[in-house]
Amino acid sequence: MENKKILEVRDLVVSFDTFQGSVQAVRGVSWYLNRKETIAIVGESGCGKTVTIQTVVGLNPKKNGSVKGGEVLFEGKNLLDLTPKQMRKVQGNQLSIIFQDPFTYLNPTMTVGEQIMEPYLQHHAVSREEARQKAIEILKLISLPSPEENMKRYPHQLSGGMRQRIMIAMALICSPRIVFADEPTTALDVTIQAQIIELMNSLKEKIDTSIVLITHDMGVVANMADRIYVMYAGQIVEHGDSDTVFHRPKHPYTWGLLNSVPRLDKKVADDLYSIPGTPPDLIEPPKGCAFAARCPYAMNICRTSQPPRIEFEEKEHYASCWLNHPECIRRRGPVRREGASDGK
Ligand code: SF4
């Protein structure tokens, strides 16, 4: 894997205006992606991961959403400075997205072949026959059986796994530099999930693309990601390579996410661990650590001051938690539950 940055998000701030006030959905988020790399942005629903990605690819609703600050640097250009027309040349061509629910996303009135060909026809000066051949080629690449016949079908005539493969074909037909996969396996059963993960891992090499994976499923992350950004309440709270985050997490929220992964050695009757409480109201985010109300380690300082980012000995491993501060006398740091699964 080449360590060459192709995308860098710097200090991104996004908010949405509502009748109740301004929801601060993304609060100073920074991350980067190298060529041929897969990164995962993980966190619960509402943590801001999807809003971040939609902002990067220019899909945020303009009506009430606005970017208040930051930069999205793609091959040296700040995508936030592009006009809608310039951005359309990048969308679906150099940056593409796989949405989480193929049944909702696919158009029920068009054959899947038409839908796969559409982005290719839009971004290339080719005939319909050339686009059809390209679609067949990409369907063969993703191992969809009988591509010519399946191209003539409508979404409802295909299984869930096949529909997700169609979504992947649509995202890949223009050979994008980066694919954003937003919960790509959520709507699928576990055996199909495994096939889709394997497919995406193999395609990364075959078409020279990089992947940004957005998910709350640590099992999917374990099987795909090189590095992990853990996001909570619109901020990155921990970052590191996959091995470090899975085996030496330093933030109680990461610890909670890892402990929520189902384990084969537990009895069916045992309750699956869940992080107590709910995320904070982002109209008025907490003054201190946003996780304080749910954190079993919370101290007085957590409720009054934002925890600083603290770096650890492993390369680029950092976490924002007061427990890791050198002056914290309760400094035991979060550990994983005995025998917790890494999801693989
Ligand atoms: Fe918990 Fe405090 Fe760390 Fe926040 S800063 S995660 S409240 S210990």
Coordinates of C-alpha atoms and ligand atoms in Angstrom, one line a residue:
M1 CA 0.0 0.0 0.0
E2 CA 1.3 3.4 -1.0
N3 CA 1.4 6.0 1.7
K4 CA 0.3 8.8 -0.6
K5 CA -2.6 11.0 0.7
I6 CA -5.3 11.3 -1.9
L7 CA -8.0 12.9 0.3
E8 CA -7.7 15.0 3.4
V9 CA -10.5 16.5 5.5
R10 CA -9.3 19.3 7.7
D11 CA -11.2 20.7 10.6
L12 CA -14.6 20.2 9.0
V13 CA -17.6 21.9 10.7
V14 CA -21.1 21.3 9.5
S15 CA -24.4 22.3 11.0
F16 CA -28.1 22.1 10.2
D17 CA -30.6 24.8 11.1
T18 CA -33.8 23.6 12.7
F19 CA -36.7 25.3 14.4
Q20 CA -35.1 24.3 17.7
G21 CA -31.7 25.8 16.9
S22 CA -28.5 24.9 15.0
V23 CA -27.6 21.2 15.2
Q24 CA -23.8 21.0 15.2
A25 CA -23.5 17.7 13.4
V26 CA -19.8 17.7 12.6
R27 CA -17.5 19.6 15.0
G28 CA -14.0 20.1 13.7
V29 CA -13.3 16.7 12.1
S30 CA -10.0 15.9 10.5
W31 CA -8.9 12.7 8.7
Y32 CA -7.0 11.5 5.7
L33 CA -7.0 8.6 3.2
N34 CA -4.0 7.1 1.4
R35 CA -4.0 5.6 -2.0
K36 CA -5.2 2.0 -2.1
E37 CA -6.1 2.2 1.6
T38 CA -9.4 1.4 3.4
I39 CA -10.2 3.5 6.4
A40 CA -13.3 3.1 8.6
I41 CA -15.2 5.8 10.3
V42 CA -17.1 4.1 13.1
G43 CA -19.7 5.3 15.6
E44 CA -23.4 5.1 16.5
S45 CA -26.2 6.5 14.4
G46 CA -26.2 10.3 14.6
C47 CA -22.5 10.6 15.4
G48 CA -22.0 12.6 12.2
K49 CA -20.2 10.0 10.0
T50 CA -22.7 10.1 7.2
V51 CA -23.0 13.9 7.2
T52 CA -19.2 14.1 7.0
I53 CA -19.1 11.8 3.9
Q54 CA -22.1 13.5 2.3
T55 CA -20.3 16.8 2.7
V56 CA -17.1 15.4 1.2
V57 CA -19.0 14.2 -1.9
G58 CA -21.2 17.3 -2.1
L59 CA -24.5 15.6 -1.3
N60 CA -25.5 17.5 1.7
P61 CA -29.0 19.1 1.5
K62 CA -28.3 22.8 0.8
K63 CA -31.7 23.9 2.3
N64 CA -30.8 23.8 6.0
G65 CA -27.3 22.3 6.1
S66 CA -24.2 24.4 5.8
V67 CA -20.5 24.0 6.0
K68 CA -19.2 26.4 8.6
G69 CA -15.5 25.7 8.2
G70 CA -12.8 23.4 7.1
E71 CA -11.3 22.0 3.9
V72 CA -11.8 18.8 1.8
L73 CA -8.6 18.4 -0.2
F74 CA -8.8 16.0 -3.1
E75 CA -5.7 15.8 -5.3
G76 CA -4.7 19.3 -4.1
K77 CA -8.1 20.9 -4.7
N78 CA -10.5 22.0 -2.0
L79 CA -13.8 20.4 -3.0
L80 CA -15.7 22.9 -0.9
D81 CA -14.6 25.6 -3.3
L82 CA -16.0 23.9 -6.4
T83 CA -19.2 25.1 -8.1
P84 CA -22.1 22.6 -8.3
K85 CA -21.3 22.1 -12.0
Q86 CA -17.6 21.4 -11.2
M87 CA -18.6 19.1 -8.4
R88 CA -20.9 17.0 -10.7
K89 CA -17.8 16.2 -12.8
V90 CA -16.2 14.6 -9.7
Q91 CA -19.3 12.9 -8.3
G92 CA -19.8 9.4 -9.5
N93 CA -16.7 9.6 -11.6
Q94 CA -13.7 10.2 -9.3
L95 CA -15.6 9.9 -6.0
S96 CA -18.5 7.5 -5.7
I97 CA -20.7 6.3 -3.0
I98 CA -22.4 2.9 -2.1
F99 CA -25.5 3.6 -0.1
Q100 CA -26.7 1.4 2.7
D101 CA -30.1 0.3 1.4
P102 CA -30.0 -0.9 -2.2
F103 CA -33.8 -1.5 -2.3
T104 CA -34.5 2.2 -1.5
Y105 CA -31.7 3.6 -3.6
L106 CA -32.3 1.7 -6.8
N107 CA -35.0 3.1 -9.1
P108 CA -37.8 0.5 -9.3
T109 CA -39.0 1.8 -12.7
M110 CA -35.6 1.2 -14.5
T111 CA -33.8 -2.0 -15.3
V112 CA -30.6 -2.4 -13.3
G113 CA -28.6 -2.4 -16.6
E114 CA -29.8 1.2 -17.4
Q115 CA -28.9 2.3 -13.9
I116 CA -25.4 0.9 -14.1
M117 CA -24.8 2.5 -17.5
E118 CA -26.1 5.9 -16.4
P119 CA -23.0 7.3 -14.6
Y120 CA -20.8 6.0 -17.4
L121 CA -22.9 7.7 -20.1
Q122 CA -22.9 10.9 -18.1
H123 CA -19.1 11.0 -17.6
H124 CA -17.8 9.6 -20.9
A125 CA -18.5 10.4 -24.5
V126 CA -19.5 6.9 -25.5
S127 CA -22.3 5.1 -27.3
R128 CA -25.0 3.2 -25.5
E129 CA -23.5 -0.1 -26.8
E130 CA -20.1 0.9 -25.4
A131 CA -21.7 1.7 -22.1
R132 CA -23.6 -1.7 -22.1
Q133 CA -20.3 -3.5 -22.8
K134 CA -18.7 -1.7 -19.9
A135 CA -21.6 -2.6 -17.6
I136 CA -21.3 -6.2 -18.6
E137 CA -17.5 -6.1 -17.9
I138 CA -18.0 -4.6 -14.5
L139 CA -20.7 -7.1 -13.6
K140 CA -18.4 -9.9 -14.5
L141 CA -15.7 -8.3 -12.4
I142 CA -18.0 -8.4 -9.4
S143 CA -19.0 -12.0 -10.2
L144 CA -22.7 -11.4 -10.8
P145 CA -24.0 -14.5 -12.6
S146 CA -25.5 -14.1 -16.1
P147 CA -24.7 -10.4 -16.4
E148 CA -26.5 -10.0 -19.8
E149 CA -29.8 -11.4 -18.5
N150 CA -29.6 -9.7 -15.1
M151 CA -29.1 -6.3 -16.7
K152 CA -32.6 -6.6 -18.2
R153 CA -34.1 -7.2 -14.8
Y154 CA -35.7 -4.7 -12.4
P155 CA -34.5 -4.3 -8.8
H156 CA -37.5 -6.2 -7.3
Q157 CA -36.5 -9.3 -9.4
L158 CA -33.1 -9.6 -7.7
S159 CA -32.1 -10.8 -4.3
G160 CA -30.8 -8.5 -1.6
G161 CA -27.2 -9.6 -2.2
M162 CA -27.5 -9.1 -6.0
R163 CA -29.0 -5.6 -5.5
Q164 CA -26.0 -4.7 -3.3
R165 CA -23.7 -6.0 -6.1
I166 CA -25.6 -3.8 -8.5
M167 CA -25.0 -0.8 -6.3
I168 CA -21.3 -1.7 -6.2
A169 CA -21.2 -2.0 -10.0
M170 CA -22.8 1.5 -10.3
A171 CA -20.2 2.9 -7.9
L172 CA -17.3 1.3 -9.8
I173 CA -18.2 1.6 -13.5
C174 CA -16.3 4.9 -13.8
S175 CA -13.2 3.5 -12.0
P176 CA -13.4 6.1 -9.2
R177 CA -10.3 7.1 -7.2
I178 CA -12.3 6.7 -3.9
V179 CA -15.4 4.7 -3.0
F180 CA -17.4 5.7 0.0
A181 CA -19.3 2.8 1.4
D182 CA -22.1 3.9 3.8
E183 CA -23.0 0.8 5.9
P184 CA -22.7 -1.4 2.8
T185 CA -23.7 -4.6 4.5
T186 CA -26.4 -3.4 6.9
A187 CA -29.4 -4.7 4.9
L188 CA -27.9 -8.1 4.2
D189 CA -27.8 -11.4 6.0
V190 CA -24.5 -12.5 7.4
T191 CA -23.4 -14.9 4.7
I192 CA -24.1 -12.3 2.0
Q193 CA -22.3 -9.7 4.2
A194 CA -19.2 -11.9 4.1
Q195 CA -19.3 -12.2 0.3
I196 CA -19.7 -8.4 -0.1
I197 CA -16.8 -7.7 2.2
E198 CA -14.6 -10.2 0.3
L199 CA -15.7 -8.6 -3.0
M200 CA -14.9 -5.1 -1.9
N201 CA -11.5 -6.1 -0.5
S202 CA -10.6 -7.8 -3.8
L203 CA -11.9 -4.9 -6.0
K204 CA -9.6 -2.4 -4.2
E205 CA -6.6 -4.0 -5.8
K206 CA -8.2 -4.8 -9.1
I207 CA -9.4 -1.2 -9.9
D208 CA -6.8 0.7 -7.9
T209 CA -9.3 2.5 -5.7
S210 CA -9.4 3.5 -2.0
I211 CA -12.3 3.0 0.3
V212 CA -13.9 5.0 3.1
L213 CA -16.1 2.7 5.0
I214 CA -18.8 4.1 7.3
T215 CA -20.3 1.7 9.8
H216 CA -21.2 0.9 13.4
D217 CA -20.4 -2.7 12.8
M218 CA -17.0 -3.5 14.3
G219 CA -17.0 -7.0 12.7
V220 CA -17.1 -5.4 9.2
V221 CA -14.4 -3.0 10.2
A222 CA -12.1 -5.8 11.4
N223 CA -12.4 -7.5 8.0
M224 CA -11.8 -4.4 5.9
A225 CA -10.1 -1.4 7.5
D226 CA -6.4 -0.5 7.6
R227 CA -7.0 2.4 9.9
I228 CA -10.0 3.4 12.1
Y229 CA -11.4 6.8 13.1
V230 CA -13.9 6.5 16.0
M231 CA -16.4 9.3 15.9
Y232 CA -18.7 10.4 18.7
A233 CA -21.1 13.4 18.8
G234 CA -19.6 15.0 15.7
Q235 CA -15.9 14.6 16.7
I236 CA -13.1 12.1 16.2
V237 CA -12.4 10.6 19.6
E238 CA -9.8 8.0 18.7
H239 CA -7.7 7.0 15.7
G240 CA -5.2 4.3 15.1
D241 CA -4.4 1.4 12.8
S242 CA -6.9 -1.5 13.1
D243 CA -4.7 -3.7 15.2
T244 CA -4.1 -0.9 17.7
V245 CA -7.7 0.2 18.0
F246 CA -9.0 -3.4 18.4
H247 CA -6.3 -4.5 20.9
R248 CA -5.1 -1.4 22.7
P249 CA -8.1 1.1 22.7
K250 CA -7.6 4.1 24.8
H251 CA -11.1 5.7 24.8
P252 CA -14.0 4.4 26.9
Y253 CA -16.4 4.9 23.9
T254 CA -14.2 2.6 21.7
W255 CA -14.1 0.2 24.5
G256 CA -17.9 0.2 24.6
L257 CA -18.2 -0.3 20.8
L258 CA -15.8 -3.3 21.0
N259 CA -17.6 -4.8 23.9
S260 CA -20.9 -4.6 21.9
V261 CA -19.6 -7.1 19.3
P262 CA -21.4 -10.4 19.6
R263 CA -19.3 -13.2 20.9
L264 CA -19.4 -16.9 20.0
D265 CA -18.4 -18.0 23.5
K266 CA -21.4 -16.3 25.1
K267 CA -24.7 -18.1 25.9
V268 CA -27.7 -17.1 23.9
A269 CA -29.5 -16.2 27.1
D270 CA -26.7 -13.6 28.0
D271 CA -27.6 -10.1 27.1
L272 CA -25.5 -8.4 24.4
Y273 CA -23.6 -5.5 26.0
S274 CA -24.8 -2.1 24.9
I275 CA -23.5 1.4 25.8
P276 CA -26.0 2.9 28.3
G277 CA -27.7 6.2 27.6
T278 CA -28.0 8.1 24.3
P279 CA -25.8 10.6 22.5
P280 CA -26.0 14.3 23.6
D281 CA -28.2 17.0 22.1
L282 CA -26.0 18.6 19.5
I283 CA -28.0 21.8 19.5
E284 CA -26.3 22.6 22.8
P285 CA -23.3 20.2 22.9
P286 CA -21.8 19.5 26.4
K287 CA -19.2 21.9 27.6
G288 CA -16.7 19.1 28.5
C289 CA -16.5 15.6 27.1
A290 CA -19.5 14.7 25.0
F291 CA -19.4 11.2 26.3
A292 CA -19.4 12.1 30.0
A293 CA -23.1 11.4 30.7
R294 CA -22.6 7.8 29.5
C295 CA -19.0 7.1 30.7
P296 CA -18.4 5.0 33.7
Y297 CA -15.0 6.7 34.2
A298 CA -16.3 10.3 34.1
M299 CA -14.5 12.7 36.5
N300 CA -15.3 16.3 37.4
I301 CA -13.0 17.7 34.8
C302 CA -14.8 15.7 32.1
R303 CA -17.9 17.7 32.6
T304 CA -16.3 21.1 32.5
S305 CA -13.4 20.9 30.0
Q306 CA -13.0 19.3 26.5
P307 CA -10.4 16.5 26.8
P308 CA -7.2 17.2 24.8
R309 CA -6.0 14.9 22.1
I310 CA -3.3 12.6 23.6
E311 CA -0.9 10.7 21.4
F312 CA 0.5 7.2 22.2
E313 CA 3.5 5.3 21.3
E314 CA 1.9 3.4 18.3
K315 CA 2.1 5.3 15.1
E316 CA -0.6 8.0 14.8
H317 CA -2.6 6.5 17.7
Y318 CA -4.4 9.2 19.6
A319 CA -7.5 9.6 21.7
S320 CA -9.3 12.5 23.4
C321 CA -9.9 11.4 26.9
W322 CA -8.8 12.8 30.3
L323 CA -8.0 9.3 31.6
N324 CA -4.9 9.3 29.5
H325 CA -3.7 12.7 30.7
P326 CA -0.3 12.4 32.5
E327 CA -1.7 14.2 35.5
C328 CA -4.7 11.9 35.9
I329 CA -4.2 10.0 39.1
R330 CA -7.0 7.6 38.2
R331 CA -4.9 6.8 35.1
R332 CA -5.8 3.1 34.5
G333 CA -7.1 3.7 31.0
P334 CA -9.9 1.7 29.4
V335 CA -9.3 -2.0 28.8
R336 CA -11.3 -4.5 26.9
R337 CA -13.6 -7.0 28.6
E338 CA -12.0 -10.4 29.1
G339 CA -12.3 -12.4 25.9
A340 CA -13.9 -9.7 23.9
S341 CA -14.1 -10.6 20.2
D342 CA -12.4 -8.6 17.5
G343 CA -15.2 -9.5 15.2
K344 CA -13.2 -11.5 12.7
Ligands
SF4_1 FE1 -15.0 9.4 30.0 FE2 -13.9 11.6 30.9 FE3 -12.7 10.1 29.1 FE4 -14.8 11.5 28.4 S1 -12.9 12.4 29.1 S2 -14.4 9.4 27.8 S3 -16.0 11.3 30.3 S4 -13.1 9.6 31.2

